[in-house]
Short mmCIF file of C-alpha atoms in Angstrom, two decimals:
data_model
loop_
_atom_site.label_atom_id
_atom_site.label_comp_id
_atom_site.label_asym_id
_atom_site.label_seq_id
_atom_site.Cartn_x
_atom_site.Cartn_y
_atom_site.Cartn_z
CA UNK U 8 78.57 55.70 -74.48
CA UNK U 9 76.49 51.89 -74.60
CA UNK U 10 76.66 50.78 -77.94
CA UNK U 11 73.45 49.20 -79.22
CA UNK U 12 73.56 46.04 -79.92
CA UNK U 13 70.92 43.11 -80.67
CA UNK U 14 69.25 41.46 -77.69
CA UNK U 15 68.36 38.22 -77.43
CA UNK U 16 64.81 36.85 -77.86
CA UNK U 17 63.24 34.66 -75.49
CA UNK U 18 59.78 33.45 -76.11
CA UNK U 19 57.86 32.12 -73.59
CA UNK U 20 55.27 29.41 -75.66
CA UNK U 21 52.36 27.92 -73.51
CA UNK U 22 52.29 24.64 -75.43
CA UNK U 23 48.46 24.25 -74.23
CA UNK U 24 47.77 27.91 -75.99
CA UNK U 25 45.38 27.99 -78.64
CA UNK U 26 46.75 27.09 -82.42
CA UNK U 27 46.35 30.57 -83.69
CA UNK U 28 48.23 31.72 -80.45
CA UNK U 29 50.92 29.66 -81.60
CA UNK U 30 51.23 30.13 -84.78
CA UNK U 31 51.13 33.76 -84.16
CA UNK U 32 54.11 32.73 -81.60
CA UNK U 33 55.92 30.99 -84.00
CA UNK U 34 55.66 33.74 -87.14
CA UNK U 35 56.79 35.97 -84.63
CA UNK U 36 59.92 34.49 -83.49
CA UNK U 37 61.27 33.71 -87.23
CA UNK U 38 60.68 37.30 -88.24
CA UNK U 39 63.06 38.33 -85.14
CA UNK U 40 65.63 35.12 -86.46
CA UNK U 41 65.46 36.74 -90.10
CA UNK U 42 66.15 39.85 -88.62
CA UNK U 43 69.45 38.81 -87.04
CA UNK U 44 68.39 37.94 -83.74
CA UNK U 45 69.20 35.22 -81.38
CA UNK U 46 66.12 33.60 -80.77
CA UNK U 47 65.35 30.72 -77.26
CA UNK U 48 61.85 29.30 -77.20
CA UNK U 49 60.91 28.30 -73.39
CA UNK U 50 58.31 25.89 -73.32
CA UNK U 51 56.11 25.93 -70.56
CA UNK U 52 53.47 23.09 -70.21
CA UNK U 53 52.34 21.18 -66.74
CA UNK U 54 54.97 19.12 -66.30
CA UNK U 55 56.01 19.48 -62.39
CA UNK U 56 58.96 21.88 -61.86
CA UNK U 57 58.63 23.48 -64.86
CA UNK U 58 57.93 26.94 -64.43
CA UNK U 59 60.19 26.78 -61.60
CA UNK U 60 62.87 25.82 -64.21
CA UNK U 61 61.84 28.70 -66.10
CA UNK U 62 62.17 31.34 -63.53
CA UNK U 63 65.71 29.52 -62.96
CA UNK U 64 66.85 30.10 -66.20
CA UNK U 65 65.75 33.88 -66.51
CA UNK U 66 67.70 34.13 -63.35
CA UNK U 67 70.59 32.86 -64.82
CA UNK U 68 70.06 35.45 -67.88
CA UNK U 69 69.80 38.43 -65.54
CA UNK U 70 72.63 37.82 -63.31
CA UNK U 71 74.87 37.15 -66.19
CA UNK U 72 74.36 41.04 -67.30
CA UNK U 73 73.79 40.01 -71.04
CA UNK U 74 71.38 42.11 -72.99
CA UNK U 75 68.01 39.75 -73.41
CA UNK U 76 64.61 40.75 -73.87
CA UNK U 77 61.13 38.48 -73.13
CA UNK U 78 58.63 38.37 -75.21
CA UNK U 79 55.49 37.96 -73.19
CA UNK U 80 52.79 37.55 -75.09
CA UNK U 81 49.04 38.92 -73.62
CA UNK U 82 50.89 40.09 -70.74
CA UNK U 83 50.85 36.24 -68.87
CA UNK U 84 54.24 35.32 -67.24
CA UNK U 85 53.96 36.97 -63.85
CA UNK U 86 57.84 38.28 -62.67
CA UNK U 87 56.96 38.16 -58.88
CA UNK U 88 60.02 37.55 -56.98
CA UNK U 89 62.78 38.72 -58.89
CA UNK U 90 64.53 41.41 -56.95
CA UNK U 91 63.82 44.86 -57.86
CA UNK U 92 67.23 45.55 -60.27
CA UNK U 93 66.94 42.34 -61.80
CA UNK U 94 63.84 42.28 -63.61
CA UNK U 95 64.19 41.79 -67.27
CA UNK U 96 63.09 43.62 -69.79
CA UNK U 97 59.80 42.29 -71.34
CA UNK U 98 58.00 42.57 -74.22
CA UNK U 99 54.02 42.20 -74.26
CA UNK U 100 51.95 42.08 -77.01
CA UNK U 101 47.96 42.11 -76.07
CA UNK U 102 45.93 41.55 -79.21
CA UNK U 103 42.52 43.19 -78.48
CA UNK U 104 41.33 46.59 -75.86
CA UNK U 105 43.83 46.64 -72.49
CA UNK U 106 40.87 47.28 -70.67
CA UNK U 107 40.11 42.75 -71.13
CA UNK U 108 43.49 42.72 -69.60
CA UNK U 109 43.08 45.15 -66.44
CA UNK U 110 44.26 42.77 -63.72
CA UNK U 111 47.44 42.61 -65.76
CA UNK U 112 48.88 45.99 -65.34
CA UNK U 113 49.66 46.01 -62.12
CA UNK U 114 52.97 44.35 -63.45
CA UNK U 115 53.29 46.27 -66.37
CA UNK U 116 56.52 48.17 -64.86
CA UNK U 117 58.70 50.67 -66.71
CA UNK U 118 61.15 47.83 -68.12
CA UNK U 119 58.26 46.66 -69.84
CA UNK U 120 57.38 47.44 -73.93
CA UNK U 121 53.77 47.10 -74.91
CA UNK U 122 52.55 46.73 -78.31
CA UNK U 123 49.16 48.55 -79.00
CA UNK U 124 47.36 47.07 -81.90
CA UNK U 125 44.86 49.87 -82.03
CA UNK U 126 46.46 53.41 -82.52
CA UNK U 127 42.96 54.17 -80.46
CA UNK U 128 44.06 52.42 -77.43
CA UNK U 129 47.47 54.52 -76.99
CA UNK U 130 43.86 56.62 -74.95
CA UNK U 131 42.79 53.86 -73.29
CA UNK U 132 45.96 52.99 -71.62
CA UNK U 133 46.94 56.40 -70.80
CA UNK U 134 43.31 56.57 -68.88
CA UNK U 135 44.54 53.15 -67.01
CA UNK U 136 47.46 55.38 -66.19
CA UNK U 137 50.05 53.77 -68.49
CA UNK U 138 51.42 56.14 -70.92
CA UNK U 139 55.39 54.79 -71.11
CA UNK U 140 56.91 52.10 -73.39
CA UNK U 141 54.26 51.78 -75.57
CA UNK U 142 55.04 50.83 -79.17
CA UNK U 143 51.92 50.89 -81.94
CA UNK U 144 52.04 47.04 -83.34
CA UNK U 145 49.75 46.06 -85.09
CA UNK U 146 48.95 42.47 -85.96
CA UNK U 147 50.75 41.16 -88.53
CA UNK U 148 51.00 37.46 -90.37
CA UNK U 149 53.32 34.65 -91.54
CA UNK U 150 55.21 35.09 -95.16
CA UNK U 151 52.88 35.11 -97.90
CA UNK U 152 52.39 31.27 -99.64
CA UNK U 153 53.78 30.28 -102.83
CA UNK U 154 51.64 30.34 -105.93
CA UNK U 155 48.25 30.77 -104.16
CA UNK U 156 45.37 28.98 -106.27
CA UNK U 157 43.77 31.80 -109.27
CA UNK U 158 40.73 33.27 -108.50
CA UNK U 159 38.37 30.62 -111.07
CA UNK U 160 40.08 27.06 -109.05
CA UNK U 161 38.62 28.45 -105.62
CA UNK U 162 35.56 27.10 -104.87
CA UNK U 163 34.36 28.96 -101.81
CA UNK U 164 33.08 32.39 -102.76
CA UNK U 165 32.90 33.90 -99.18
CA UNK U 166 33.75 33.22 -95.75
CA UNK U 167 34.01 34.08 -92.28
CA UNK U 168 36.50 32.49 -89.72
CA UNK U 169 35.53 32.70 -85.62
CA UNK U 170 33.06 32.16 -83.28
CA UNK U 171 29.67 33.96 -84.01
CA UNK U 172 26.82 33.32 -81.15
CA UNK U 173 25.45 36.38 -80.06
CA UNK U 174 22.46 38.27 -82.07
CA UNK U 175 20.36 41.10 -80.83
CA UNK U 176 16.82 40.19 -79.63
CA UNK U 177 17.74 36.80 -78.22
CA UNK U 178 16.88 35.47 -74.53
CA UNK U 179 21.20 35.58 -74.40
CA UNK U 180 21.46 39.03 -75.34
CA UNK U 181 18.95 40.02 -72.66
CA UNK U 182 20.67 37.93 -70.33
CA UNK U 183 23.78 40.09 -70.52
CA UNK U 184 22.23 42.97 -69.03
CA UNK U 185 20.37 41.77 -66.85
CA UNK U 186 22.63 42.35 -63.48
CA UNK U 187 22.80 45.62 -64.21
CA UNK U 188 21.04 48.41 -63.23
CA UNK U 189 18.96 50.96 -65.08
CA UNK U 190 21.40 53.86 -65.60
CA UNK U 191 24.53 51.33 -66.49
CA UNK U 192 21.84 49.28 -69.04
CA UNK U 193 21.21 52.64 -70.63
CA UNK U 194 24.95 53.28 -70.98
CA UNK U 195 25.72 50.13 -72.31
CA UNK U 196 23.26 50.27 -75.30
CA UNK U 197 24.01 54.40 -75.94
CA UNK U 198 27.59 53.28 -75.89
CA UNK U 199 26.93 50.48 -78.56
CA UNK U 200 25.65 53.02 -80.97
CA UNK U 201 28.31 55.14 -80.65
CA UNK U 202 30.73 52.22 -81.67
CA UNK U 203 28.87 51.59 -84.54
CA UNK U 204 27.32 55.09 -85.55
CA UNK U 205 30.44 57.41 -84.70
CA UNK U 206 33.13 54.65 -85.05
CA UNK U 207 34.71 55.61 -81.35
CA UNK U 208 36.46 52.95 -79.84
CA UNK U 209 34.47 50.86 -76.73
CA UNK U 210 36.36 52.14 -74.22
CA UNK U 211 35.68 55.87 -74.76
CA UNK U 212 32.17 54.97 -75.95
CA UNK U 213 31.35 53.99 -72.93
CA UNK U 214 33.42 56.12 -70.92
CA UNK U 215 31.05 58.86 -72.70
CA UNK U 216 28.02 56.94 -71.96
CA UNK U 217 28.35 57.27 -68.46
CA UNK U 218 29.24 60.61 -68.37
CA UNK U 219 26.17 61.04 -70.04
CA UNK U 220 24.20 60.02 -67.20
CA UNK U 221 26.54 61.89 -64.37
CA UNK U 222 28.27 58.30 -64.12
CA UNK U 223 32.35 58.56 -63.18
CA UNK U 224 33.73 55.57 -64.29
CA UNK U 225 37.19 55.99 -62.45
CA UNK U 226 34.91 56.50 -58.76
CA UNK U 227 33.35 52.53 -60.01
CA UNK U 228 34.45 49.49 -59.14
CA UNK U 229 36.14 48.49 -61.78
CA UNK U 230 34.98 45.00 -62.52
CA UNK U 231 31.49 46.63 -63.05
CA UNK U 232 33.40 48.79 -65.65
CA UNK U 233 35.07 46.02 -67.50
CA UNK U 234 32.10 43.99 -67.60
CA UNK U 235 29.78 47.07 -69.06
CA UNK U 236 32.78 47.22 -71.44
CA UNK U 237 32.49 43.87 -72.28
CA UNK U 238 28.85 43.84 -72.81
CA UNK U 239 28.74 46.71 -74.86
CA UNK U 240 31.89 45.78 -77.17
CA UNK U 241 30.41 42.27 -77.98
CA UNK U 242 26.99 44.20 -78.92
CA UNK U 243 28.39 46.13 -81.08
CA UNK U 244 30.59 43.12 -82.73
CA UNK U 245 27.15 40.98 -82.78
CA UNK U 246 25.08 43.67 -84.48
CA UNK U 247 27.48 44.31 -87.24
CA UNK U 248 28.36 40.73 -87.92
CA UNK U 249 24.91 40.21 -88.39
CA UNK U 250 24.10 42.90 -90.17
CA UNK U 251 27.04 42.27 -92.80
CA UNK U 252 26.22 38.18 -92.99
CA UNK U 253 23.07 38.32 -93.20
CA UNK U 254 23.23 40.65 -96.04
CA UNK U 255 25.51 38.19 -98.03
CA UNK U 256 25.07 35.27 -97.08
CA UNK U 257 22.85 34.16 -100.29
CA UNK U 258 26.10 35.13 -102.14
CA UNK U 259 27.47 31.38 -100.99
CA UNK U 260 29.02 32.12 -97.88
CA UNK U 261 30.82 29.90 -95.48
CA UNK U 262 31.10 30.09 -92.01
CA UNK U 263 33.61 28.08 -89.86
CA UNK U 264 33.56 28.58 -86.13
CA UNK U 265 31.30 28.02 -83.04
CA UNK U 266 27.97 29.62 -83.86
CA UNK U 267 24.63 29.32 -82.16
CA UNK U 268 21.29 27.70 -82.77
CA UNK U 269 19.66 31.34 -83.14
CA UNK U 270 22.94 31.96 -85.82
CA UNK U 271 21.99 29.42 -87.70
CA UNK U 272 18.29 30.21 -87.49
CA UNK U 273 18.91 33.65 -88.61
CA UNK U 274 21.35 32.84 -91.71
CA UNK U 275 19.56 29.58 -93.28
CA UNK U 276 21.41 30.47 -96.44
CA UNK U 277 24.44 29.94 -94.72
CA UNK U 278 27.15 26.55 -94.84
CA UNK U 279 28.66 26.20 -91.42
CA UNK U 280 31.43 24.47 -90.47
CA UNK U 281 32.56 23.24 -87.22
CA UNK U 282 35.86 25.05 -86.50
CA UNK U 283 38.77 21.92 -88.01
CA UNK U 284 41.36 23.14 -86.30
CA UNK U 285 43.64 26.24 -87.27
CA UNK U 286 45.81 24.38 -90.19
CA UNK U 287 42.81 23.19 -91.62
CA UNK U 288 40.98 26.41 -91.67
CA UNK U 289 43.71 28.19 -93.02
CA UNK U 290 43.68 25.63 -95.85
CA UNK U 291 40.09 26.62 -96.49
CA UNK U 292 41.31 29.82 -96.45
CA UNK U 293 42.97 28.98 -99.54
CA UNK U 294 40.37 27.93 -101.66
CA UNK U 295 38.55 31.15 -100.65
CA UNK U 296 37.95 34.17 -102.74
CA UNK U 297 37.00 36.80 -100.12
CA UNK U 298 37.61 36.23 -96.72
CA UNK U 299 34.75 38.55 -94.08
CA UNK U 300 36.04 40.44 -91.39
CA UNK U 301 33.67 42.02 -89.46
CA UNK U 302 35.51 43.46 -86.31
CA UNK U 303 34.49 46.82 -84.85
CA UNK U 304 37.33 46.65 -82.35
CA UNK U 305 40.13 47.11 -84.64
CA UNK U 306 39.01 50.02 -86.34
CA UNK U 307 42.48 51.48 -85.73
CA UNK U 308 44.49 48.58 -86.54
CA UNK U 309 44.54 45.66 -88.38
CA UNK U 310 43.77 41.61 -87.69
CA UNK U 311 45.33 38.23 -87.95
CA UNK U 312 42.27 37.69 -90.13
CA UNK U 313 43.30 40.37 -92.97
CA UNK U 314 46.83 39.01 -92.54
CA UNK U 315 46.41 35.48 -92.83
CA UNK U 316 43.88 36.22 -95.85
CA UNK U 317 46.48 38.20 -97.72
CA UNK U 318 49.34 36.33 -97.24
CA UNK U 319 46.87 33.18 -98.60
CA UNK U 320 45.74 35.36 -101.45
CA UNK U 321 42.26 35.61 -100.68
CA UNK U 322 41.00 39.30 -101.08
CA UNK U 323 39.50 40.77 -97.72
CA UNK U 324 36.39 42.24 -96.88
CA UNK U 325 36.61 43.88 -94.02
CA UNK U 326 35.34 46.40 -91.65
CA UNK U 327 36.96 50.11 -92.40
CA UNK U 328 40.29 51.10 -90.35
CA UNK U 329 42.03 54.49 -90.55
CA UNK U 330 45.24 52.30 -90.09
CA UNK U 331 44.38 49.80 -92.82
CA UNK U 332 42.83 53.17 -95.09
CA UNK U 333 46.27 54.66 -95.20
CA UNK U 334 47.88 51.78 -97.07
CA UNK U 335 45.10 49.27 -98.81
CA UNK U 336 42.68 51.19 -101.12
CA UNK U 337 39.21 50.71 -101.33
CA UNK U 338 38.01 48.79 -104.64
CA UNK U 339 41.59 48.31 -105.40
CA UNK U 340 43.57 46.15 -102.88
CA UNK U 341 40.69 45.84 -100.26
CA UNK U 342 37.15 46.05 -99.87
CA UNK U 343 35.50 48.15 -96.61
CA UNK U 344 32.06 47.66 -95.56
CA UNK U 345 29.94 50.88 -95.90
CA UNK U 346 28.00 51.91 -93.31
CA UNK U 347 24.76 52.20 -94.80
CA UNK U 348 24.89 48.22 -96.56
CA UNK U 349 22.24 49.39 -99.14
CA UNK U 350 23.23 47.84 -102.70
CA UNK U 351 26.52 46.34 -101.50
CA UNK U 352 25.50 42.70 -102.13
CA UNK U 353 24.85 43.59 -105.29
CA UNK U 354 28.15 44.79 -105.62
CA UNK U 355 29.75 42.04 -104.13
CA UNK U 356 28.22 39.46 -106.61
CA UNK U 357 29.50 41.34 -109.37
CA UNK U 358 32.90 41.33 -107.59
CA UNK U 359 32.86 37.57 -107.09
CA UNK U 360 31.42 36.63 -110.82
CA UNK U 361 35.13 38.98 -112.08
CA UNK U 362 37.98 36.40 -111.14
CA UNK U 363 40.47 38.90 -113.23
CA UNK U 364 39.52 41.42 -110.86
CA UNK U 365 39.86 39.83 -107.72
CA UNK U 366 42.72 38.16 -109.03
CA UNK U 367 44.27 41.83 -109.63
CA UNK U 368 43.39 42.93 -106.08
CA UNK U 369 44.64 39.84 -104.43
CA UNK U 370 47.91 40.65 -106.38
CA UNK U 371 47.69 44.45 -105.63
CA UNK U 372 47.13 43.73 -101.63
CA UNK U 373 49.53 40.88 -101.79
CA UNK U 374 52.47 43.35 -102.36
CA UNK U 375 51.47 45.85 -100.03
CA UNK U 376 50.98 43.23 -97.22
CA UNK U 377 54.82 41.62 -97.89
CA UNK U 378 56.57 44.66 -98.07
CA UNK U 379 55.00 46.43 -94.37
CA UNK U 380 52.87 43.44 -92.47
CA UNK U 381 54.66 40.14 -92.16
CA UNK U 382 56.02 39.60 -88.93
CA UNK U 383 59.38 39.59 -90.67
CA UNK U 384 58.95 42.98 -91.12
CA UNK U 385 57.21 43.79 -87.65
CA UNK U 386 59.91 41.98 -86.44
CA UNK U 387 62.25 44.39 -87.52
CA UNK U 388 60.37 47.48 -85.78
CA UNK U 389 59.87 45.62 -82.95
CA UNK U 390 63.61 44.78 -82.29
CA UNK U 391 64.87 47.92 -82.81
CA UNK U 392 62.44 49.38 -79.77
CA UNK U 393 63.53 46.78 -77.79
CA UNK U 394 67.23 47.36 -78.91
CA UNK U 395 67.05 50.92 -78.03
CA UNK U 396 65.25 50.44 -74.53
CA UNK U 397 68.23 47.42 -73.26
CA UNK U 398 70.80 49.95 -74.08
CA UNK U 399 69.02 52.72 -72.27
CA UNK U 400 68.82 50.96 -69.43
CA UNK U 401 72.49 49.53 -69.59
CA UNK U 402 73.51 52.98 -69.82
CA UNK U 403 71.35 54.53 -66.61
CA UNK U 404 68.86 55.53 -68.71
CA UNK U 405 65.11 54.91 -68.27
#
């Protein structure tokens, strides 16, 4: 009999990642030091030899028998060359649909966890034909602040963080269907509907779009699939988002990100900003009173959005998820778009003129989201999987 013990952590950090890639990084690996764990951080940036020096070290690691696990974030450090036995376990954690990552799981072996952050895509990687290791994750954030600011000394009433530049009925939107043909165009806009009318996730939207029109997705090649998948996942994202912002955006919204002319056409009530960097934007985030998410895909999970918002003590507005339904109340500790939008601005600007209230359900969430969605407390989850899975395998298991 193995007896379990704790695994080391290695993280492998692309120092040229994107800031909210590394602070997600970075939350991540002090939840696993809180939790007990031995944490190394390998940097890897362009310097020559030093991937090489990577790989060397990993080497070392395996040969040396000792229980370790990588965490491989979006499924990027490629294991090609290690022999067979040695392979390391590996932890990957892909933040949106596997289907974006399909050229990936090729070298997703059996010594590999995978977090899902949609308990929807646990069907969309069995489909891919991957239906071991996988462990539902969803995203989670840093440790809420101290003291956040009271609802009355925050002077932006609403915003939305990320990139917005597609809208329906531009020359761009047109554009994106244009190489493909007429039965595949059809599927693409049935299979937008169905994201947005029947809340199915892309993947299976689609997938039931083209069967639909006699189409077999699996007899395809599969680029054409991922790139109808594409298409018809940013529709649906683009439709929503503007549906939602432009419905509230006399309310004093915000928007900081990479947006369009035709965005900022079709929202003249808007205030953009030009995305200041992650830091900054999070302190923005601060002074904010509710915080928009509008994001289709997660409907069965959560986002670094809602996290980040909480743990800033902003209240979110965000697009409904069964996940998120379970725990954060409607009206209470969270607010979930409807979707018929009829009356809800008027809602909304009797929810931002009541600082008690918000103040009350940026309390109310705040609990919720320290006690089950920091990364300290992922963390935890996490490192017991991986925990159980070394041991497994030191013991013959699988």
């Amino acid at each position: 009999m193995v007896t379990e013990s704790k695994p080391e952590i290695w993280f492998v950090i692309f120092v040229k990642a994107a800031d909210w890639a590394l602070d997600m990084a970075q939350n991540m690996a002090r939840g696993f030091e809180a939790g007990g764990y031995n944490i190394l951080l390998l940097l890897l940036d362009d310097s020559p030899g030093r991937f090489q020096q990577i790989v060397n070290e990993i080497s070392k690691k395996v040969d040396s028998r000792e229980p370790f696990v990588i965490i491989d974030l979006n499924m990027t450090f490629n294991f090609e060359g290690f022999p067979p036995d040695l392979v390391p376990w590996r932890y990957s954690w892909v933040g949106d649909n596997p289907v974006h990552h399909y050229m990936k799981h090729a070298n997703v072996l059996t010594n590999s966890l995978v977090g899902v952050p949609d308990q929807r895509y646990f069907k969309v990687y069995e489909a891919l034909g991957i239906d071991e290791n996988l462990v539902f994750a969803p995203h989670a954030g840093p440790d809420p602040i101290d003291n956040p600011l009271p609802m009355v000394d925050r002077d932006i009433d609403l915003m939305f963080a990320g990139n917005f530049k597609l809208l329906p009925d531009t020359d761009e939107w047109a554009a994106r269907k244009a190489d493909f043909d007429s039965l595949a165009a059809a599927a693409i806009d049935d299979a937008t509907e169905k994201i947005l009318e029947e809340d199915l996730e892309s993947f299976q939207a689609l997938v039931s779009a083209f069967e639909a029109r006699g189409m077999d997705w699996r007899e395809m090649d599969f680029k054409d699939v991922w790139e109808a998948h594409r298409v018809a996942e940013s529709f649906a994202e683009g439709i929503r988002r503007c549906e939602v912002l432009s419905k509230i955006e006399h309310l004093g919204l915000h928007i900081v990100g990479e947006v369009s002319d035709e965005v900022r056409n079709r929202l003249p009530k808007t205030t953009f900003h030009k995305f200041p960097g992650f830091p900054k934007m999070l302190e923005m985030v601060e002074r904010t009173k509710i915080l928009i998410n509008v994001t289709p895909k997660l409907a069965g999970g959560s986002h670094d959005r809602i996290c980040n918002g909480m743990a800033r003590g902003s209240v979110l507005a965000t697009t409904y998820s069964s996940y998120l339904a379970e725990q954060f109340e409607d009206g209470k500790d969270i607010i979930y778009f409807p979707k018929k939008l009829d009356g809800f601005e008027l809602k909304l600007a009797d929810l931002i003129a009541d600082c008690p209230r918000l103040d009350a359900m940026a309390a109310s969430s705040r609990t919720i989201y320290t006690e089950r969605h920091t990364w300290r407390k992922r963390a935890i989850e996490l490192g017991e999987a991986m925990t159980a899975a070394v041991s497994a395998k030191a013991s013959g298991g699988t």
